Amino acid sequence: MARTLILGGTTEASRLARALAERGRDAVFSYAGRTNNPVAQPLPTRVGGFGGMEGLVAYLRQEAITHVVDATHPFAAQMSRNAVAACAAAGVDLCALERPAWRAMDGDTWQSVASIEQAVAALPDRPKRVFLAIGKQNLSEFAAVPQHHYLLRLVDPPLGDLPLPDTSVVIARGPFDTAQDTALLQSHKIDLIIAKNAGGRGAEAKILAARALKLPVIMINRPQVPERLVFGEVDQVLGWLGH
Ligand SMILES: NC(=O)c1ccc[n+]([C@@H]2O[C@H](COP(=O)([O-])OP(=O)(O)OC[C@H]3O[C@@H](n4cnc5c(N)ncnc54)[C@H](OP(=O)(O)O)[C@@H]3O)[C@@H](O)[C@H]2O)c1
């Protein structure tokens, strides 16, 4: 009997979970546990790390998983690497459900960088008002350039002090709307945006808003993950699963 593990976190992972639940398929949904109240799923759900590659191998065996769909955020590269290695070791079929990266269009002012460190280095010396749209991890790396004002958008209110001296914090969960993101950038008088190239629709509003307002974007490219079977659409994953 087929039993699928969805490694989640993305809007696409939730869409796949809905499709499998509607078809009455045997599947488990896994969250990293990065947010306080993750979106409820129509499948049995587990939360938290597996304990590295070995932990994932043990989980796959214990739960008799036959298929893994890696529908994690494109920057959750450690999880994706572990999934490739663990599925190979356990003899479990693996595919990724991955949304295409965003692409610059004519008129965009994007500076593409390979890492958070390069994004920090790409900031100008003069103080700017920056929409630092990278979530809550990696904020401390921007403490090296404290002269800027940082607008942060976080899913949960921060616990304790932020590592940056001059911030505005907006608590919100995607998907976001372009008109609202345009208004957000204007009301905070933002000069430039730093974003991870997550791709997909849910987080694209800020990129479309930056385009409309002709604001520069420092775009952090996706980390490398080992080669695996990749689909862009939920329907393709359903076909691969034989549904
Ligand atoms: N994960 C998300 O839902 C999410 C959402 C938005 C953005 N991001 C982006 O991804 C970057 C890295 O995030 P991350 O630390 O979560 O990923 P990561 O660095 O790839 O994962 C670190 C560890 O978290 C656990 N983990 C990650 N995803 C999991 C899942 N779906 N189910 C169970 N365990 C999971 C695994 O722990 P074990 O090794 O113990 O198994 C993994 O080794 C963030 O900075 C952010 O840009 C991630």
Tab-separated table of C-alpha atoms and ligand atoms in Angstrom:
chain	number	residue	atom	x	y	z
A	1	MET	CA	0.000	0.000	0.000
A	2	ALA	CA	1.240	3.462	-0.942
A	3	ARG	CA	1.834	5.813	1.972
A	4	THR	CA	3.095	9.310	1.251
A	5	LEU	CA	5.077	11.719	3.404
A	6	ILE	CA	4.686	15.382	2.416
A	7	LEU	CA	7.494	17.617	3.663
A	8	GLY	CA	5.597	20.831	3.977
A	9	GLY	CA	5.681	24.457	4.673
A	10	THR	CA	4.643	25.892	1.316
A	11	THR	CA	1.261	26.812	-0.188
A	12	GLU	CA	1.859	24.084	-2.775
A	13	ALA	CA	2.369	21.499	-0.011
A	14	SER	CA	-1.027	22.452	1.436
A	15	ARG	CA	-2.657	22.129	-2.003
A	16	LEU	CA	-1.177	18.656	-2.425
A	17	ALA	CA	-2.375	17.671	1.071
A	18	ARG	CA	-5.895	18.778	0.155
A	19	ALA	CA	-5.798	16.787	-3.098
A	20	LEU	CA	-4.615	13.609	-1.345
A	21	ALA	CA	-7.176	13.999	1.449
A	22	GLU	CA	-9.967	14.466	-1.099
A	23	ARG	CA	-8.892	11.221	-2.763
A	24	GLY	CA	-8.801	9.409	0.580
A	25	ARG	CA	-5.085	8.591	0.206
A	26	ASP	CA	-2.859	7.450	3.025
A	27	ALA	CA	-0.452	10.314	3.743
A	28	VAL	CA	1.308	12.183	6.534
A	29	PHE	CA	2.134	15.895	6.533
A	30	SER	CA	5.329	17.157	8.169
A	31	TYR	CA	6.072	20.675	9.392
A	32	ALA	CA	9.444	21.942	10.575
A	33	GLY	CA	7.688	23.762	13.413
A	34	ARG	CA	8.996	27.216	12.582
A	35	THR	CA	5.721	29.014	13.391
A	36	ASN	CA	3.481	28.923	16.484
A	37	ASN	CA	0.228	28.070	14.716
A	38	PRO	CA	0.913	26.301	11.439
A	39	VAL	CA	-1.966	26.074	8.969
A	40	ALA	CA	-4.125	23.033	9.857
A	41	GLN	CA	-3.906	20.243	7.284
A	42	PRO	CA	-6.578	17.713	6.277
A	43	LEU	CA	-4.049	14.888	6.851
A	44	PRO	CA	-2.398	13.422	9.950
A	45	THR	CA	0.304	15.958	10.793
A	46	ARG	CA	3.611	15.746	12.633
A	47	VAL	CA	5.759	18.712	13.665
A	48	GLY	CA	9.536	19.035	14.191
A	49	GLY	CA	12.807	17.675	12.836
A	50	PHE	CA	13.356	13.963	12.254
A	51	GLY	CA	16.864	13.992	13.741
A	52	GLY	CA	18.988	14.422	10.618
A	53	MET	CA	19.332	12.008	7.714
A	54	GLU	CA	19.479	8.907	9.972
A	55	GLY	CA	16.402	10.034	11.863
A	56	LEU	CA	14.505	10.434	8.618
A	57	VAL	CA	15.568	6.951	7.441
A	58	ALA	CA	14.271	5.506	10.727
A	59	TYR	CA	11.006	7.455	10.397
A	60	LEU	CA	10.451	6.282	6.799
A	61	ARG	CA	10.927	2.660	7.871
A	62	GLN	CA	8.867	2.894	11.042
A	63	GLU	CA	5.947	4.591	9.249
A	64	ALA	CA	6.206	2.329	6.163
A	65	ILE	CA	6.434	5.372	3.886
A	66	THR	CA	6.600	4.462	0.188
A	67	HIS	CA	6.752	7.975	-1.375
A	68	VAL	CA	8.164	11.287	-0.181
A	69	VAL	CA	7.154	14.614	-1.729
A	70	ASP	CA	9.570	17.379	-0.783
A	71	ALA	CA	7.368	20.475	-0.904
A	72	THR	CA	9.510	22.511	1.475
A	73	HIS	CA	10.479	26.143	1.029
A	74	PRO	CA	13.252	26.440	-1.597
A	75	PHE	CA	15.574	27.781	1.128
A	76	ALA	CA	15.007	24.761	3.381
A	77	ALA	CA	17.988	23.130	1.687
A	78	GLN	CA	19.137	21.000	4.615
A	79	MET	CA	15.781	19.241	4.731
A	80	SER	CA	15.928	18.699	0.965
A	81	ARG	CA	19.466	17.261	1.160
A	82	ASN	CA	18.412	14.941	3.982
A	83	ALA	CA	15.390	13.800	1.966
A	84	VAL	CA	17.531	12.874	-1.054
A	85	ALA	CA	20.001	10.906	1.069
A	86	ALA	CA	17.414	9.245	3.322
A	87	CYS	CA	15.134	8.158	0.474
A	88	ALA	CA	18.114	6.648	-1.344
A	89	ALA	CA	19.163	4.799	1.819
A	90	ALA	CA	15.647	3.552	2.615
A	91	GLY	CA	14.673	2.726	-0.984
A	92	VAL	CA	11.767	5.191	-0.937
A	93	ASP	CA	10.658	7.105	-4.045
A	94	LEU	CA	11.217	10.861	-3.855
A	95	CYS	CA	10.073	13.833	-5.862
A	96	ALA	CA	10.111	17.560	-5.195
A	97	LEU	CA	7.198	19.903	-5.744
A	98	GLU	CA	9.041	23.087	-6.543
A	99	ARG	CA	7.759	26.408	-7.761
A	100	PRO	CA	9.791	28.276	-10.385
A	101	ALA	CA	12.074	31.061	-9.185
A	102	TRP	CA	11.021	34.667	-9.816
A	103	ARG	CA	12.715	36.337	-12.770
A	104	ALA	CA	13.668	39.973	-13.260
A	105	MET	CA	11.792	41.799	-16.008
A	106	ASP	CA	12.770	44.783	-18.143
A	107	GLY	CA	12.867	47.834	-15.920
A	108	ASP	CA	13.569	45.881	-12.714
A	109	THR	CA	16.638	46.846	-10.705
A	110	TRP	CA	17.682	43.571	-9.146
A	111	GLN	CA	21.048	42.727	-7.712
A	112	SER	CA	21.303	38.955	-7.464
A	113	VAL	CA	23.460	37.585	-4.663
A	114	ALA	CA	24.330	34.042	-3.633
A	115	SER	CA	23.964	34.266	0.119
A	116	ILE	CA	22.830	36.278	3.128
A	117	GLU	CA	26.441	37.431	3.640
A	118	GLN	CA	26.509	38.801	0.093
A	119	ALA	CA	23.189	40.564	0.697
A	120	VAL	CA	24.679	42.239	3.775
A	121	ALA	CA	27.728	43.275	1.736
A	122	ALA	CA	25.514	44.634	-1.061
A	123	LEU	CA	23.861	47.221	1.195
A	124	PRO	CA	25.107	50.789	0.717
A	125	ASP	CA	27.014	52.613	3.458
A	126	ARG	CA	24.509	55.463	3.667
A	127	PRO	CA	21.471	54.715	5.889
A	128	LYS	CA	18.499	53.355	3.941
A	129	ARG	CA	15.013	52.171	4.745
A	130	VAL	CA	15.103	48.473	3.914
A	131	PHE	CA	12.268	45.946	3.714
A	132	LEU	CA	14.172	42.907	4.977
A	133	ALA	CA	11.751	40.248	3.748
A	134	ILE	CA	13.672	37.134	4.776
A	135	GLY	CA	11.671	35.831	7.744
A	136	LYS	CA	13.098	35.595	11.243
A	137	GLN	CA	16.174	33.449	10.664
A	138	ASN	CA	19.407	35.241	9.629
A	139	LEU	CA	18.374	38.644	11.022
A	140	SER	CA	21.466	38.775	13.242
A	141	GLU	CA	23.709	38.825	10.172
A	142	PHE	CA	22.360	42.318	9.387
A	143	ALA	CA	23.589	43.594	12.774
A	144	ALA	CA	26.879	44.189	10.917
A	145	VAL	CA	25.133	47.066	9.077
A	146	PRO	CA	23.061	48.691	11.863
A	147	GLN	CA	22.815	52.131	10.212
A	148	HIS	CA	19.756	51.087	8.186
A	149	HIS	CA	16.130	51.067	9.248
A	150	TYR	CA	14.705	47.579	8.720
A	151	LEU	CA	11.053	46.798	8.098
A	152	LEU	CA	10.475	43.162	9.120
A	153	ARG	CA	7.415	41.067	8.370
A	154	LEU	CA	7.167	38.057	10.665
A	155	VAL	CA	4.566	35.325	11.131
A	156	ASP	CA	4.829	35.393	14.944
A	157	PRO	CA	5.712	38.280	17.290
A	158	PRO	CA	9.436	38.086	18.116
A	159	LEU	CA	10.374	36.523	21.433
A	160	GLY	CA	12.797	38.887	23.153
A	161	ASP	CA	14.908	41.632	21.631
A	162	LEU	CA	15.644	41.730	17.927
A	163	PRO	CA	19.326	41.768	16.953
A	164	LEU	CA	18.824	45.005	14.943
A	165	PRO	CA	18.655	48.445	16.603
A	166	ASP	CA	16.246	50.234	14.253
A	167	THR	CA	13.246	48.188	13.096
A	168	SER	CA	9.528	48.301	12.372
A	169	VAL	CA	7.798	44.946	12.732
A	170	VAL	CA	4.647	43.861	10.936
A	171	ILE	CA	3.079	40.569	12.026
A	172	ALA	CA	1.382	38.891	9.071
A	173	ARG	CA	1.090	35.544	7.337
A	174	GLY	CA	0.958	35.168	3.535
A	175	PRO	CA	-0.363	34.945	0.925
A	176	PHE	CA	0.065	38.679	0.407
A	177	ASP	CA	-1.684	41.141	-1.862
A	178	THR	CA	0.141	43.471	-4.280
A	179	ALA	CA	-1.968	46.558	-3.514
A	180	GLN	CA	-1.424	46.048	0.220
A	181	ASP	CA	2.306	45.442	-0.214
A	182	THR	CA	2.573	48.574	-2.388
A	183	ALA	CA	0.859	50.567	0.371
A	184	LEU	CA	3.172	48.961	2.969
A	185	LEU	CA	6.301	49.966	1.037
A	186	GLN	CA	4.981	53.504	0.570
A	187	SER	CA	3.838	54.040	4.145
A	188	HIS	CA	7.230	52.867	5.477
A	189	LYS	CA	9.066	54.971	2.832
A	190	ILE	CA	11.081	51.929	1.809
A	191	ASP	CA	14.165	52.551	-0.404
A	192	LEU	CA	15.058	48.945	-1.199
A	193	ILE	CA	13.997	45.364	-0.612
A	194	ILE	CA	15.987	42.292	0.334
A	195	ALA	CA	14.206	39.045	-0.572
A	196	LYS	CA	14.917	35.344	-0.900
A	197	ASN	CA	13.985	34.046	-4.332
A	198	ALA	CA	11.219	31.838	-2.974
A	199	GLY	CA	9.162	31.879	-6.186
A	200	GLY	CA	5.445	31.145	-6.210
A	201	ARG	CA	2.466	33.436	-5.835
A	202	GLY	CA	2.054	33.717	-2.057
A	203	ALA	CA	5.122	35.885	-1.446
A	204	GLU	CA	5.367	37.502	-4.868
A	205	ALA	CA	3.324	40.587	-3.951
A	206	LYS	CA	6.344	42.437	-2.570
A	207	ILE	CA	8.249	41.826	-5.810
A	208	LEU	CA	5.329	43.092	-7.914
A	209	ALA	CA	4.998	46.097	-5.588
A	210	ALA	CA	8.735	46.849	-5.921
A	211	ARG	CA	8.330	46.669	-9.710
A	212	ALA	CA	5.399	49.090	-9.656
A	213	LEU	CA	7.279	51.522	-7.400
A	214	LYS	CA	10.588	51.038	-9.292
A	215	LEU	CA	12.399	50.090	-6.096
A	216	PRO	CA	15.677	48.156	-6.206
A	217	VAL	CA	15.711	44.555	-4.952
A	218	ILE	CA	18.642	42.613	-3.556
A	219	MET	CA	17.559	39.104	-4.541
A	220	ILE	CA	19.137	36.163	-2.737
A	221	ASN	CA	19.406	33.176	-5.082
A	222	ARG	CA	18.310	29.720	-3.986
A	223	PRO	CA	20.772	27.372	-2.331
A	224	GLN	CA	21.867	24.277	-4.263
A	225	VAL	CA	20.204	20.946	-3.563
A	226	PRO	CA	21.223	17.566	-4.990
A	227	GLU	CA	19.555	16.448	-8.206
A	228	ARG	CA	16.135	14.861	-7.757
A	229	LEU	CA	12.928	14.398	-9.703
A	230	VAL	CA	11.160	17.782	-9.744
A	231	PHE	CA	7.571	18.682	-10.616
A	232	GLY	CA	6.113	22.175	-10.790
A	233	GLU	CA	2.422	21.289	-10.456
A	234	VAL	CA	0.321	19.382	-7.925
A	235	ASP	CA	-1.358	17.447	-10.762
A	236	GLN	CA	2.017	16.148	-11.923
A	237	VAL	CA	2.792	14.891	-8.424
A	238	LEU	CA	-0.611	13.188	-8.282
A	239	GLY	CA	0.220	11.476	-11.588
A	240	TRP	CA	3.601	10.364	-10.234
A	241	LEU	CA	1.852	8.965	-7.154
A	242	GLY	CA	-0.441	7.039	-9.490
A	243	HIS	CA	-3.619	8.917	-8.554
B	1	LIG	N1	10.636	25.224	6.888
B	1	LIG	C1	9.695	26.096	6.528
B	1	LIG	O1	8.480	25.842	6.656
B	1	LIG	C2	10.092	27.432	5.929
B	1	LIG	C3	9.086	28.373	5.719
B	1	LIG	C4	9.418	29.593	5.169
B	1	LIG	C5	10.726	29.852	4.844
B	1	LIG	N2	11.696	28.940	5.055
B	1	LIG	C6	13.075	29.262	4.647
B	1	LIG	O2	13.977	28.213	4.728
B	1	LIG	C7	15.133	28.599	5.484
B	1	LIG	C8	15.595	27.410	6.252
B	1	LIG	O3	14.499	26.897	6.975
B	1	LIG	P1	14.552	25.633	7.856
B	1	LIG	O4	15.538	25.827	8.966
B	1	LIG	O5	13.169	25.301	8.216
B	1	LIG	O6	15.091	24.537	6.810
B	1	LIG	P2	16.414	23.664	6.762
B	1	LIG	O7	17.590	24.477	7.118
B	1	LIG	O8	16.420	22.951	5.471
B	1	LIG	O9	16.073	22.583	7.869
B	1	LIG	C9	16.725	22.494	9.110
B	1	LIG	C10	16.128	21.325	9.821
B	1	LIG	O10	14.750	21.581	10.132
B	1	LIG	C11	14.006	20.384	10.038
B	1	LIG	N3	12.985	20.531	9.010
B	1	LIG	C12	12.926	21.415	7.965
B	1	LIG	N4	11.802	21.258	7.270
B	1	LIG	C13	11.113	20.238	7.872
B	1	LIG	C14	9.866	19.617	7.628
B	1	LIG	N5	9.050	20.026	6.625
B	1	LIG	N6	9.488	18.602	8.458
B	1	LIG	C15	10.280	18.207	9.488
B	1	LIG	N7	11.467	18.770	9.768
B	1	LIG	C16	11.879	19.770	8.984
B	1	LIG	C17	15.001	19.287	9.717
B	1	LIG	O11	15.481	18.822	10.971
B	1	LIG	P3	16.096	17.359	11.163
B	1	LIG	O12	17.449	17.393	10.535
B	1	LIG	O13	16.113	17.177	12.634
B	1	LIG	O14	15.171	16.391	10.468
B	1	LIG	C18	16.072	20.053	8.984
B	1	LIG	O15	17.320	19.405	8.940
B	1	LIG	C19	14.640	29.759	6.333
B	1	LIG	O16	15.623	30.676	6.623
B	1	LIG	C20	13.605	30.364	5.454
B	1	LIG	O17	14.216	31.203	4.520
B	1	LIG	C21	11.395	27.726	5.592
